């Protein structure tokens, strides 16, 4: 590659990494500004998000070949057509639902333009997240004063100050919840949230990084694999992520199987997970909602069985806000069953990710997404969804330039052997 071309690619990669990191951590930046500079209002968060989406398309759309560009533009056109149709039928428009649907397209095309190493990028990102989490655990009062998640979520996210039961803490409402921790119960430590400023997204990140490690572990040297495992363990304990820990264990157990399952069957895995949730609450005999994993799964099953026809068609806009603890109900009501089906078909049959690494990551992504839909709508957040779609885009477009793990291992071995 000519030096001037390599220089341009390197700086483009830096710009792409900055956009991705800002998508993951912009709430942290805004929270610090809110705590130390001026009050951040909801409108500012929307402006930052849509600026990020614009940056994704500016940096990434040009890198697509004709076929992939047609698929992305066609998907955006389908989305806009449904939004307009729903508007003319209901005379209501909620920008949040449009934003939810834009995230996959924006970060898919951003990932397509990236020419660096995603596994290496994720290790560096996780190390930074772990360092911030370590500081948060060591000095929770200082972290609360500098970041002040409580003030940020009240001013910029519409939370009520009365909902934060611990009046002496500036951390997020669930960071110092009543009752003992699941991990280190006698430590009296808060649930760390690092740059995410709330623990749930930290748990989602742990799941994402575990999927990256399972899919690309042979792309990393031995010490980086050990470092990654250690970071995952630390973040699980730091965030007290019981659901994250369980999901990581399930993914590790299923990885040898999913690596061999045809990726076109991703829609079947999605439906199988949802059906498994129904079987679980039925077998457990859960009959009412409570704020536990089984209680939330019951809420999902019960909500799906009670959806009205307008809700299935995406015409009951207000109903979506009743389903934050049921991601699949929120998905259907906010986008319509037509978008859900279109997503499953497009993901399964139109987005081919090359190699066993791509196949495994694609299956782990849909598995984690479906599992999360049973208990929350957290995967519609840019902080979580951006990462998954970025890696999918990197794999989707990068097929001609991605070396196999065997070739990488062989090259490292030859490099390590002394010259004769």
mmCIF file of N, CA, C and O in Angstrom, residues 115 397-403:
data_model
loop_
_atom_site.group_PDB
_atom_site.id
_atom_site.type_symbol
_atom_site.label_atom_id
_atom_site.label_comp_id
_atom_site.label_asym_id
_atom_site.label_seq_id
_atom_site.Cartn_x
_atom_site.Cartn_y
_atom_site.Cartn_z
ATOM 1 N N UNK A 115 -10.838 -0.421 8.912
ATOM 2 C CA UNK A 115 -9.813 -1.327 8.379
ATOM 3 C C UNK A 115 -8.794 -1.737 9.438
ATOM 4 O O UNK A 115 -7.743 -2.274 9.124
ATOM 5 N N UNK A 397 -18.441 -6.308 5.439
ATOM 6 C CA UNK A 397 -17.737 -5.682 4.331
ATOM 7 C C UNK A 397 -16.304 -6.175 4.199
ATOM 8 O O UNK A 397 -15.727 -6.119 3.113
ATOM 9 N N UNK A 398 -15.728 -6.683 5.281
ATOM 10 C CA UNK A 398 -14.300 -6.971 5.279
ATOM 11 C C UNK A 398 -13.905 -8.339 4.791
ATOM 12 O O UNK A 398 -12.736 -8.716 4.934
ATOM 13 N N UNK A 399 -14.821 -9.102 4.208
ATOM 14 C CA UNK A 399 -14.510 -10.470 3.790
ATOM 15 C C UNK A 399 -13.262 -10.597 2.924
ATOM 16 O O UNK A 399 -12.437 -11.481 3.147
ATOM 17 N N UNK A 400 -13.045 -9.735 1.919
ATOM 18 C CA UNK A 400 -11.880 -9.914 1.064
ATOM 19 C C UNK A 400 -10.551 -9.645 1.758
ATOM 20 O O UNK A 400 -9.512 -10.076 1.282
ATOM 21 N N UNK A 401 -10.559 -8.898 2.869
ATOM 22 C CA UNK A 401 -9.297 -8.505 3.476
ATOM 23 C C UNK A 401 -9.056 -9.145 4.831
ATOM 24 O O UNK A 401 -8.007 -8.958 5.420
ATOM 25 N N UNK A 402 -10.020 -9.888 5.341
ATOM 26 C CA UNK A 402 -9.833 -10.490 6.649
ATOM 27 C C UNK A 402 -9.098 -11.820 6.530
ATOM 28 O O UNK A 402 -9.600 -12.753 5.908
ATOM 29 N N UNK A 403 -7.884 -11.948 7.094
ATOM 30 C CA UNK A 403 -7.184 -13.239 7.056
ATOM 31 C C UNK A 403 -7.828 -14.222 8.013
ATOM 32 O O UNK A 403 -8.466 -13.832 8.987
#
